[in-house]
Short mmCIF file of C-alpha atoms and ligand atoms in Angstrom, two decimals:
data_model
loop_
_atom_site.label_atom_id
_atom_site.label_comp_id
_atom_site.label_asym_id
_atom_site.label_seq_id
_atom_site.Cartn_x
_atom_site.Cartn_y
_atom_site.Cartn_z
CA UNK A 71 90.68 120.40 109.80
CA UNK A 72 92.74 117.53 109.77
CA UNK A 73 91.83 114.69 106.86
CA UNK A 74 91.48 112.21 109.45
CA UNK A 75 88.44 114.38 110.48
CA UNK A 76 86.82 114.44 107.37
CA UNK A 77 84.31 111.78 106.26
CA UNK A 78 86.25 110.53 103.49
CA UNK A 79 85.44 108.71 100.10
CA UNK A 80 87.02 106.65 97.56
CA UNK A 81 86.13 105.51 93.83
CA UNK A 82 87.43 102.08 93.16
CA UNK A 83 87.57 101.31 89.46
CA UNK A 84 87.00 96.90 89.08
CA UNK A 85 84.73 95.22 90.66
CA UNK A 86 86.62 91.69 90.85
CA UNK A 87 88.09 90.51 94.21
CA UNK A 88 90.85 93.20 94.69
CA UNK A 89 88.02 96.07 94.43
CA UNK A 90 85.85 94.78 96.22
CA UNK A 91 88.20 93.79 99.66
CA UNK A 92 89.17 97.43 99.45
CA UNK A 93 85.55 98.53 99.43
CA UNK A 94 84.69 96.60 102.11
CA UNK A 95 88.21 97.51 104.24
CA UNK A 96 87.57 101.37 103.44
CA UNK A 97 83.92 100.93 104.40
CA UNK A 98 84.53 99.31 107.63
CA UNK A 99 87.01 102.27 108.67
CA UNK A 100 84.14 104.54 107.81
CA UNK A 101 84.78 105.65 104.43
CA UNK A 102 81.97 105.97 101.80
CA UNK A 103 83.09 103.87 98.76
CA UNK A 104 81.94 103.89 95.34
CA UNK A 105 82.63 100.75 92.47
CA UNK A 106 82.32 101.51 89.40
CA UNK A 107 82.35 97.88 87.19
CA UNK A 108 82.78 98.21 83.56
CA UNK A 109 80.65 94.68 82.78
CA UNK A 110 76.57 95.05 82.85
CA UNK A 111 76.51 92.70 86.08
CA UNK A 112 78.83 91.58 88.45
CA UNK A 113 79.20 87.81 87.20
CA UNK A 114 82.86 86.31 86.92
CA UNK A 115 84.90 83.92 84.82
CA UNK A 116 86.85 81.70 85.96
CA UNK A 117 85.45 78.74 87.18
CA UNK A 118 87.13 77.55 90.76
CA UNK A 119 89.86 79.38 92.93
CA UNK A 120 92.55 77.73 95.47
CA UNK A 121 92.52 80.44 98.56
CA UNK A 122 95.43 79.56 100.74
CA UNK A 123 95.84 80.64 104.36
CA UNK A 124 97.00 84.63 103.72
CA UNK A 125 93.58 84.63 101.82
CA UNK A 126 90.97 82.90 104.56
CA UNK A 127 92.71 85.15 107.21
CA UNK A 128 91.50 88.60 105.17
CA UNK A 129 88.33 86.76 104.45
CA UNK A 130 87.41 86.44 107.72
CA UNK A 131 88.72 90.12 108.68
CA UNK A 132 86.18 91.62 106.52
CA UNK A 133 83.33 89.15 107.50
CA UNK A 134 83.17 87.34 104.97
CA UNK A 135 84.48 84.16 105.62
CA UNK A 136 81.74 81.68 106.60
CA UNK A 137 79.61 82.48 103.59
CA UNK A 138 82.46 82.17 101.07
CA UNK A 139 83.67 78.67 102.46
CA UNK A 140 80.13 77.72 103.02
CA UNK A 141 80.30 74.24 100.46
CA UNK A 142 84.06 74.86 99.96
CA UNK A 143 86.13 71.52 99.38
CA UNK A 144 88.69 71.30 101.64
CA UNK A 145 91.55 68.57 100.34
CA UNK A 146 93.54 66.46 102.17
CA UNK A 147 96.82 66.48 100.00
CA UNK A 148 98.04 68.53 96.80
CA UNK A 149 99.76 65.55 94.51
CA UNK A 150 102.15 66.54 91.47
CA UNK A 151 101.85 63.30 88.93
CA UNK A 152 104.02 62.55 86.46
CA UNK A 153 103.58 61.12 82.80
CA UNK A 154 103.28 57.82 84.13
CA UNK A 155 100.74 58.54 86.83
CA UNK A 156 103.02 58.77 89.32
CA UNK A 157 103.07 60.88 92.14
CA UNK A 158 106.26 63.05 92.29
CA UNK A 159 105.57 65.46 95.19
CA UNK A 160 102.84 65.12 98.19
CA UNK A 161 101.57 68.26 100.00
CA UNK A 162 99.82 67.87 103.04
CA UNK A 163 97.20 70.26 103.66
CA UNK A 164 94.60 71.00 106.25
CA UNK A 165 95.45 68.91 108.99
CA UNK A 166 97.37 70.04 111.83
CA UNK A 167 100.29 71.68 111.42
CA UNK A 168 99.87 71.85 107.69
CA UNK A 169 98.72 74.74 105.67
CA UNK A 170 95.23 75.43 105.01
CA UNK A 171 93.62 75.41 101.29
CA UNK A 172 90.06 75.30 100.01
CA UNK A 173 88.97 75.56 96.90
CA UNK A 174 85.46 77.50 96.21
CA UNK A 175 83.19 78.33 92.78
CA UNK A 176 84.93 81.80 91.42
CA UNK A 177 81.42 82.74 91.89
CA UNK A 178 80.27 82.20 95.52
CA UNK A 179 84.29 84.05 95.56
CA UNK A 180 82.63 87.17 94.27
CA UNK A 181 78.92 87.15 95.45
CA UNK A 182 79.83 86.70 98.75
CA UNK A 183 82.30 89.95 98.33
CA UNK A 184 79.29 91.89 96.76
CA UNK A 185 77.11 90.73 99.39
CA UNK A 186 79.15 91.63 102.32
CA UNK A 187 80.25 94.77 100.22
CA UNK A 188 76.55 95.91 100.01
CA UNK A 189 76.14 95.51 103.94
CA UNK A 190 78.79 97.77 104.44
CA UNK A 191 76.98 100.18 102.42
CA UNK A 192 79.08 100.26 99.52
CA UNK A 193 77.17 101.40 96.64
CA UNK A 194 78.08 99.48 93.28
CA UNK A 195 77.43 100.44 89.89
CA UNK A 196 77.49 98.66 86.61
CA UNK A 197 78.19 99.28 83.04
CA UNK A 198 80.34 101.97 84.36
CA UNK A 199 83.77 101.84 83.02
CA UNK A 200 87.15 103.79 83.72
CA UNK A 201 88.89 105.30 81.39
CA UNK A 202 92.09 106.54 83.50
CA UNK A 203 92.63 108.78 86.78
CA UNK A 204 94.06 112.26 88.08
CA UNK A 205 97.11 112.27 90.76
CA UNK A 206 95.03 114.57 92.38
CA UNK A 207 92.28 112.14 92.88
CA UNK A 208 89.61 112.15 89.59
CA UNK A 209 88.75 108.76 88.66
CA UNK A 210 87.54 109.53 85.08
CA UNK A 211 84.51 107.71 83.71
CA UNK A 212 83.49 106.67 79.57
CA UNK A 213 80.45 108.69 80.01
CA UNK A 214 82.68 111.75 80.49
CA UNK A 215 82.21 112.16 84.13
CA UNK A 216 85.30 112.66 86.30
CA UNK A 217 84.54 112.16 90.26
CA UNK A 218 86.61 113.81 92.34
CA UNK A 219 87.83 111.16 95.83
CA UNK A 220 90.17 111.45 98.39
CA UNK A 221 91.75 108.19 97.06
CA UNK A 222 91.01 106.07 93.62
CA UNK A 223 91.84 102.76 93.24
CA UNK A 224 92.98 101.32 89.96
CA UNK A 225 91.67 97.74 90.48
CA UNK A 226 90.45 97.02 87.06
CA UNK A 227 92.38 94.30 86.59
CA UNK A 228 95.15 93.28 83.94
CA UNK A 229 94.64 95.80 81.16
CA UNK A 230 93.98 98.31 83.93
CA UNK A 231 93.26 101.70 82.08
CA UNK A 232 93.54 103.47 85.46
CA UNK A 233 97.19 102.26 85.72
CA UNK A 234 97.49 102.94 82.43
CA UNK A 235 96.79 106.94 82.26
CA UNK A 236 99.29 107.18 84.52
CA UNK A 237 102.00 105.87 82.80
CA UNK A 238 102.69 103.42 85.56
CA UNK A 239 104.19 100.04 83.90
CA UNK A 240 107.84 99.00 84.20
CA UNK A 241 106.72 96.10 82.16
CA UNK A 242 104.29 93.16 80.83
CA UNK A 243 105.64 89.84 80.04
CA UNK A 244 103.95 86.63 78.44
CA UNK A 245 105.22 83.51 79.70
CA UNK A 246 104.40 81.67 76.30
CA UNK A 247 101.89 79.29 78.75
CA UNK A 248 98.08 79.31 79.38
CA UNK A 249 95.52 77.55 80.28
CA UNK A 250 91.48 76.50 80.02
CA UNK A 251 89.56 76.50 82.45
CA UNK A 252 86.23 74.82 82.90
CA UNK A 253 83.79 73.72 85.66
CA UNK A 254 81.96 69.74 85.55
CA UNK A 255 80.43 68.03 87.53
CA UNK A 256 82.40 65.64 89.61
CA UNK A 257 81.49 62.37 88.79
CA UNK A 258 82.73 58.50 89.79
CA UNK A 259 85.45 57.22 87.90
CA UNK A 260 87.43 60.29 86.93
CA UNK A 261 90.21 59.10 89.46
CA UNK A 262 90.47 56.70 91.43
CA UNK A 263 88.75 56.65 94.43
CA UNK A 264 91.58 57.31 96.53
CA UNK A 265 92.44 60.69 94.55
CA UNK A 266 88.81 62.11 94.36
CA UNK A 267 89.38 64.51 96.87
CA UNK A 268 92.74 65.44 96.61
CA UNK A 269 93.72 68.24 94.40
CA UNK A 270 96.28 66.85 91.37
CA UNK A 271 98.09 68.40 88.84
CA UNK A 272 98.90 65.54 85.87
CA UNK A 273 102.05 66.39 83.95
CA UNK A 274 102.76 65.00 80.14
CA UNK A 275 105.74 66.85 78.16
CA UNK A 276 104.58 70.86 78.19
CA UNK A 277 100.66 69.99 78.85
CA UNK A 278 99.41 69.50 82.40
CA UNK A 279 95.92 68.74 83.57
CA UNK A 280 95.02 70.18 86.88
CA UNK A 281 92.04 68.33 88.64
CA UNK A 282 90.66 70.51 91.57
CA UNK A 283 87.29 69.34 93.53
CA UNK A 284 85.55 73.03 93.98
CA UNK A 285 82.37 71.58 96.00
CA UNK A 286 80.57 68.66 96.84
CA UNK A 287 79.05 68.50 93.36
CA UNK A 288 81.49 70.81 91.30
CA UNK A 289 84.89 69.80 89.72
CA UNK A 290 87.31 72.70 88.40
CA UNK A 291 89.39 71.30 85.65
CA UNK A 292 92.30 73.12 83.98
CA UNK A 293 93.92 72.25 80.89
CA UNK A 294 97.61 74.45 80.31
CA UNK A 295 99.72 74.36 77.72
CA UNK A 296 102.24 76.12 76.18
CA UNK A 297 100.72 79.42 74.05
CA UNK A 298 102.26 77.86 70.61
CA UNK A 299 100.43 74.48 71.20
CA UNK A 300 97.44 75.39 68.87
CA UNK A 301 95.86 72.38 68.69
CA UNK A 302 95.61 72.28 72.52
CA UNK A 303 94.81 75.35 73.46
CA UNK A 304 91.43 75.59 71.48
CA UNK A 305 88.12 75.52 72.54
CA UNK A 306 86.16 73.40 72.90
CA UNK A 307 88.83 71.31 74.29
CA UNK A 308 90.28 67.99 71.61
CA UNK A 309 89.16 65.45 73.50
CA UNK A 310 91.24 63.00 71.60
CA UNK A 311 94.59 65.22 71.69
CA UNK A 312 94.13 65.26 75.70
CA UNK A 313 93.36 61.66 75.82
CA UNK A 314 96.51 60.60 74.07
CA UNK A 315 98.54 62.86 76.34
CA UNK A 316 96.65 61.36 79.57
CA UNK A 317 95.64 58.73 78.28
CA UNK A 318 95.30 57.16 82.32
CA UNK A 319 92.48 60.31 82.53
CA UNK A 320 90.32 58.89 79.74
CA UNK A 321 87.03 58.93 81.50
CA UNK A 322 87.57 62.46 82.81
CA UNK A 323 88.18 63.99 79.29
CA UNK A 324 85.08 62.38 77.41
CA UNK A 325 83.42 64.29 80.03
CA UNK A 326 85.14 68.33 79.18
CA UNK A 327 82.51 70.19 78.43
CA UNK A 328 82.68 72.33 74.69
CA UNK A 329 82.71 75.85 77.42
CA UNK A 330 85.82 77.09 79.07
CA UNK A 331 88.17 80.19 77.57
CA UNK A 332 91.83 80.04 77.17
CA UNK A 333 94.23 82.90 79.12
CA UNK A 334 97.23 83.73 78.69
CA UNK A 335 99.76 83.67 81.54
CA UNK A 336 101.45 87.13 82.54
CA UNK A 337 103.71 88.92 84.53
CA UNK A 338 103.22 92.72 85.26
CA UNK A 339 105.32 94.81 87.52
CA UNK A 340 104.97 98.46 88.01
CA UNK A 341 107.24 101.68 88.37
CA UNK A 342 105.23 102.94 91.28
CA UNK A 343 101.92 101.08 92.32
CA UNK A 344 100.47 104.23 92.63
CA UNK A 345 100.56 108.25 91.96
CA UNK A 346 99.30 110.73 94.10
CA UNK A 347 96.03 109.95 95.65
CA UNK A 348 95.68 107.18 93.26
CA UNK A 349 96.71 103.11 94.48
CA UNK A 350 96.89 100.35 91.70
CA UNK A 351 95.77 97.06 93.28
CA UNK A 352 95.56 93.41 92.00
CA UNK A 353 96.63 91.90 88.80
CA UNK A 354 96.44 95.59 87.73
CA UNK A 355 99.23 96.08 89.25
CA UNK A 356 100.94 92.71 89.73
CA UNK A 357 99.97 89.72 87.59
CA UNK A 358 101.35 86.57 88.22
CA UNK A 359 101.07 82.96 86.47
CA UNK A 360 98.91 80.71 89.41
CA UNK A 361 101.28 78.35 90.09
CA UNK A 362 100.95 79.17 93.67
CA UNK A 363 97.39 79.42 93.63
CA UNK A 364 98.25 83.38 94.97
CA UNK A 365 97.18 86.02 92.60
CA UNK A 366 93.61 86.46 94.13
CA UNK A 367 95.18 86.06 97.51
CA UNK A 368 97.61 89.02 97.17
CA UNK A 369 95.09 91.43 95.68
CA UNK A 370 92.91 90.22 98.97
CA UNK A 371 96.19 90.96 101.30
CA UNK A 372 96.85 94.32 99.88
CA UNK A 373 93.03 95.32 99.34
CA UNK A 374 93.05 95.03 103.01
CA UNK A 375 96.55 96.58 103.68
CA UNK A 376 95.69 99.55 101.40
CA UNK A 377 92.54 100.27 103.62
CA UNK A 378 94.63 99.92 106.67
CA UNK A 379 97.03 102.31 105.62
CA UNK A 380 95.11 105.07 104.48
CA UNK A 381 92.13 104.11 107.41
CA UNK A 382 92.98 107.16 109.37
CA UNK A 383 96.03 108.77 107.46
CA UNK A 384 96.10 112.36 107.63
CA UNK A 385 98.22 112.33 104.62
CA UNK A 386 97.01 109.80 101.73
CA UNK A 387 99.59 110.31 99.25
CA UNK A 388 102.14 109.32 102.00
CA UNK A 389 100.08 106.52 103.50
CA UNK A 390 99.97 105.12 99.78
CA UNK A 391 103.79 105.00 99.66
CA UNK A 392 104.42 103.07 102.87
CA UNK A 393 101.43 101.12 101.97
CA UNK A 394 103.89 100.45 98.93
CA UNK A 395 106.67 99.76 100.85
CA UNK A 396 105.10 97.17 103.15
CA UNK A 397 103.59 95.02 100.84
CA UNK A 398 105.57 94.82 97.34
CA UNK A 399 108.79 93.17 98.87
CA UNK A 400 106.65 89.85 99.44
CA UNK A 401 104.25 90.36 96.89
CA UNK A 402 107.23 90.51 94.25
CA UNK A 403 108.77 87.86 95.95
CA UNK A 404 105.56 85.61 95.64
CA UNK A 405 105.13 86.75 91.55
CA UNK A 406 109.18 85.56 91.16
CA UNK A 407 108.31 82.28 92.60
CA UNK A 408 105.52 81.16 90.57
CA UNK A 409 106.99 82.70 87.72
CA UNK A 410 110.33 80.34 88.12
CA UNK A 411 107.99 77.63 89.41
CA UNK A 412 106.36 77.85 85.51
CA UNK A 413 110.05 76.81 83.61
CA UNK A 414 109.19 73.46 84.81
CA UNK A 415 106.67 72.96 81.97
CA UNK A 416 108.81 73.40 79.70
CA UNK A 417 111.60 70.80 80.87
CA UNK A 418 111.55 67.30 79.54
CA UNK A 419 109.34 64.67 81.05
CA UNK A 420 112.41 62.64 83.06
CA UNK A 421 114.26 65.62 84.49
CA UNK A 422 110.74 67.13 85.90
CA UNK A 423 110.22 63.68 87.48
CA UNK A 424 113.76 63.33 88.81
CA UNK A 425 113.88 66.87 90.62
CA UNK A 426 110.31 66.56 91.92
CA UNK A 427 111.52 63.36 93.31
CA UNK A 428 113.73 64.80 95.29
CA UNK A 429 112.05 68.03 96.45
CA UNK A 430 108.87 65.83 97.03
CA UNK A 431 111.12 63.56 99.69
CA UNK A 432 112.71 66.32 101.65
CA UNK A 433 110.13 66.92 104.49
CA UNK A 434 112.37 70.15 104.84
CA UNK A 435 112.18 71.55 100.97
CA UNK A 436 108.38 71.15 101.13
CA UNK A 437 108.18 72.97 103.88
CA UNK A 438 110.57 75.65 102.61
CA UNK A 439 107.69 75.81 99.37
CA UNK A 440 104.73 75.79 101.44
CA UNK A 441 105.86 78.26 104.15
CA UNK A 442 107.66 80.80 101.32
CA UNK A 443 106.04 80.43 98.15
CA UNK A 444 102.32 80.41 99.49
CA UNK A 445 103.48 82.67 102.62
CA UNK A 446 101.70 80.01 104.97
CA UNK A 447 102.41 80.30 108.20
CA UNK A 448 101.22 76.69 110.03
CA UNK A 449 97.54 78.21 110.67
CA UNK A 450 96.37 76.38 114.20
CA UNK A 451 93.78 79.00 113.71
CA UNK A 452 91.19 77.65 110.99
CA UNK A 453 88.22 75.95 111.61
CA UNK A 454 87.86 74.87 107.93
C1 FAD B 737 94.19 80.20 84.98
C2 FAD B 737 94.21 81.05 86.22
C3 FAD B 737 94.02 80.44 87.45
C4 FAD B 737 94.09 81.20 88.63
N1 FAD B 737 93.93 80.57 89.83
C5 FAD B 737 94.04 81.27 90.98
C6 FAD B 737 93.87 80.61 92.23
O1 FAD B 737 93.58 79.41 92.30
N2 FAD B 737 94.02 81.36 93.37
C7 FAD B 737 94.31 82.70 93.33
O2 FAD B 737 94.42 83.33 94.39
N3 FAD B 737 94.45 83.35 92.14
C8 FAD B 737 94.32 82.67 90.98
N4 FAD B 737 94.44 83.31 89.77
C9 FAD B 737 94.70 84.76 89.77
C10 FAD B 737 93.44 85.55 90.08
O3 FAD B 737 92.40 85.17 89.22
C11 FAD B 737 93.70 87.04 89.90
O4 FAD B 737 94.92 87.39 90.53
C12 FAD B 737 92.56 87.86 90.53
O5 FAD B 737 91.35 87.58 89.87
C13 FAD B 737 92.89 89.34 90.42
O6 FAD B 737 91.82 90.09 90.91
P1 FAD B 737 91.64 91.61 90.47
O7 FAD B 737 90.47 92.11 91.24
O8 FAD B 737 92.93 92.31 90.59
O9 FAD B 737 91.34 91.58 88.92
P2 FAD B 737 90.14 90.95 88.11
O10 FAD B 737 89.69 89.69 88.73
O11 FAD B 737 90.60 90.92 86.69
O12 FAD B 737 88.97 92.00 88.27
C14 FAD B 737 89.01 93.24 87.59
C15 FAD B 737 87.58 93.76 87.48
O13 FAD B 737 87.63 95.05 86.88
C16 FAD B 737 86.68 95.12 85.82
N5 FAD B 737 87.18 96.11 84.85
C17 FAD B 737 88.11 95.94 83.90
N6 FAD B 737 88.33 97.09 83.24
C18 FAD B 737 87.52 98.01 83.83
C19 FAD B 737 87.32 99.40 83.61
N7 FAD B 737 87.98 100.05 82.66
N8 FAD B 737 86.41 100.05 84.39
C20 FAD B 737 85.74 99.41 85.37
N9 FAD B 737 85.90 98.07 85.61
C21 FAD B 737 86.79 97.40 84.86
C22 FAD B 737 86.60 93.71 85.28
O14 FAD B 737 85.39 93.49 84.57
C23 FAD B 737 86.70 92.89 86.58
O15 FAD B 737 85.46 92.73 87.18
C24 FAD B 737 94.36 82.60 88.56
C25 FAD B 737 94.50 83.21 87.33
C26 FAD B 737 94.43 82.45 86.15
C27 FAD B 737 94.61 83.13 84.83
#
């Protein structure tokens, strides 16, 4: 009997967003899916998330678009500022022609995955942590269990010990940059009220403030710096170190709040992003700083790919290699991007305002950023 005629299962290691589209996508082509979570529930970190067009398209394949965006904020312009408050680049967004962006709670990301998951009869369980994987398809467990699947996905994020015991990394870099991220409530007075809906990114030497609205009442605020700035980087954030680098955002930093965790910013790229029966998916497998907003959105593109290539394969191993193929040219070519787009931090305050000056006015360079650095076709096809 062919495999194709076989009901067919797969253990996904990670419950965090790449995981959980490949449940769904497996479920959907009639697979039975387990996910096994290593944290004791399925809460996230992280505070808000930018979801650009690639993402709301695989959102709304698997069903789950109208209860993710349900509250989203949907901004009319993305603004680059410089250290004088002025704005350096202008990106239109969501009107028509433009590219579409919301920006959501991390957590109505994930709860709406585990609800739509749990539809689909995908059965999730917690506290259960991977320890590493068989070619042959054995996703092996800490309590000692192995479970034997016609595919196992490594999805278990950036330390991935799936990838791992399969000696799968070509390498890990640190960018020497990070951030902290927090959630607020928005508030009057922050901005000004022409900029209260617009997402902004506030530059000042190697520290930049990024000011997202994440719903009606929620504000997503992200402080990076460089990873030898130890003064900034600790937590709870010094509000009087970030006031005298922005000093025109005085009102929004007496109001950080003493939560928020620092990460690092990383690169991984992999020898194979897979072995056998087994896939690697997500940061696990490709980690990229979030300049473009697009980390979360590639593991949701090739969560769903993955599913559509092995749907109905007869041969997994094989579909996993084309599966490969298809997807890791422009997922590399989005991690290159963001990871070239992150030297500008570290260039002096004048030069970053002169060369954003001129990228900003070129109609034809923004596009050339939008359409190939967030992959963003002009989506007539959103009702957001
Ligand atoms: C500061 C910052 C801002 C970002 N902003 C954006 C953005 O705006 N838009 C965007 O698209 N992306 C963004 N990203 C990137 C995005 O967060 C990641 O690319 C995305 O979360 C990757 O999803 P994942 O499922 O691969 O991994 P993760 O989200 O890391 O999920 C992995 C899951 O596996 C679990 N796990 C770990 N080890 C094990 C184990 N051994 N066994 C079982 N389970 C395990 C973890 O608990 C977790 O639930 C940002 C990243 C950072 C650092």
């Amino acid at each position: 009997m062919s495999e194709q005629n076989k009901a067919r299962h797969a253990e996904i290691a990670g419950a965090g967003i790449g995981g959980l589209t490949a449940a769904i996508a497996l479920a959907q082509r009639g697979w039975s899916v387990t996910v096994h979570e290593r944290a004791p529930n399925l809460r996230t970190f992280g505070a808000g998330i930018y979801i650009w067009s690639n993402g709301l398209r695989v959102l709304k394949a698997l069903g789950a678009y109208d209860q993710a965006t349900v509250g989203a904020h949907i901004g009319p312009q993305f603004h680059t500022r410089d250290h004088n408050d002025t704005t350096m680049e202008e990106i239109p967004i969501n009107g028509p022609g433009d590219a579409r962006l919301i920006t959501i709670l991390r957590e109505t990301l994930i709860n709406t995955l585990v609800d739509v998951a749990r539809k689909n009869n995908v059965e999730i369980r917690t506290s259960s942590a991977a320890i590493g994987a068989t070619p042959e398809g054995e996703l092996l467990l800490a309590d000692g269990s192995a479970r034997k699947a016609d595919l196992v996905v490594g999805a278990d994020g950036i330390n991935s010990n799936v990838r791992d015991s399969l000696d799968l990394m070509l390498y890990r870099k640190h960018l020497g940059y990070g951030a902290i991220r927090m959630l607020i409530p928005r508030a009057e007075g922050d901005v000004p009220p022409e900029d209260e809906n617009r997402y902004i990114e506030y530059f000042t030497g190697t520290r930049r403030i990024l000011y997202t609205p994440a719903s009606e009442r929620d504000l997503y605020v992200a402080l990076c710096c460089a990873a030898d700035d130890a003064e900034a980087l600790k937590v709870p954030a010094d509000r009087d170190l970030w006031t005298q680098s922005f000093p025109h955002l005085a009102h929004l930093v007496a109001r950080f709040g003493d939560a928020g965790r620092w990460d690092a910013f990383e690169v991984v790229k992999l020898k194979r992003w897979g072995k056998g029966r087994v896939a690697i998916l997500g940061d696990a497998a490709h980690a990229m700083p979030p300049y473009l907003g697009q980390g979360g959105g590639c593991a949701l593109m090739n969560g769903l790919a993955l599913a559509d290539a092995v749907g109905a394969a007869d041969d997994i191993p094989q579909a996993l290699e084309r599966w490969e193929e298809r997807e890791r040219p422009l997922t590399e070519h989005t991690q290159d991007t963001a990871e070239r787009l992150g030297d500008m931090n570290f260039w002096p305050d004048d030069i970053r305002s002169q060369v954003l000056k001129i990228t900003g006015q070129s109609p034809e360079i923004g596009a050339i950023r939008m359409r190939t650095a967030r992959h963003v076709p002009t989506a007539a096809d959103f009702d957001v």
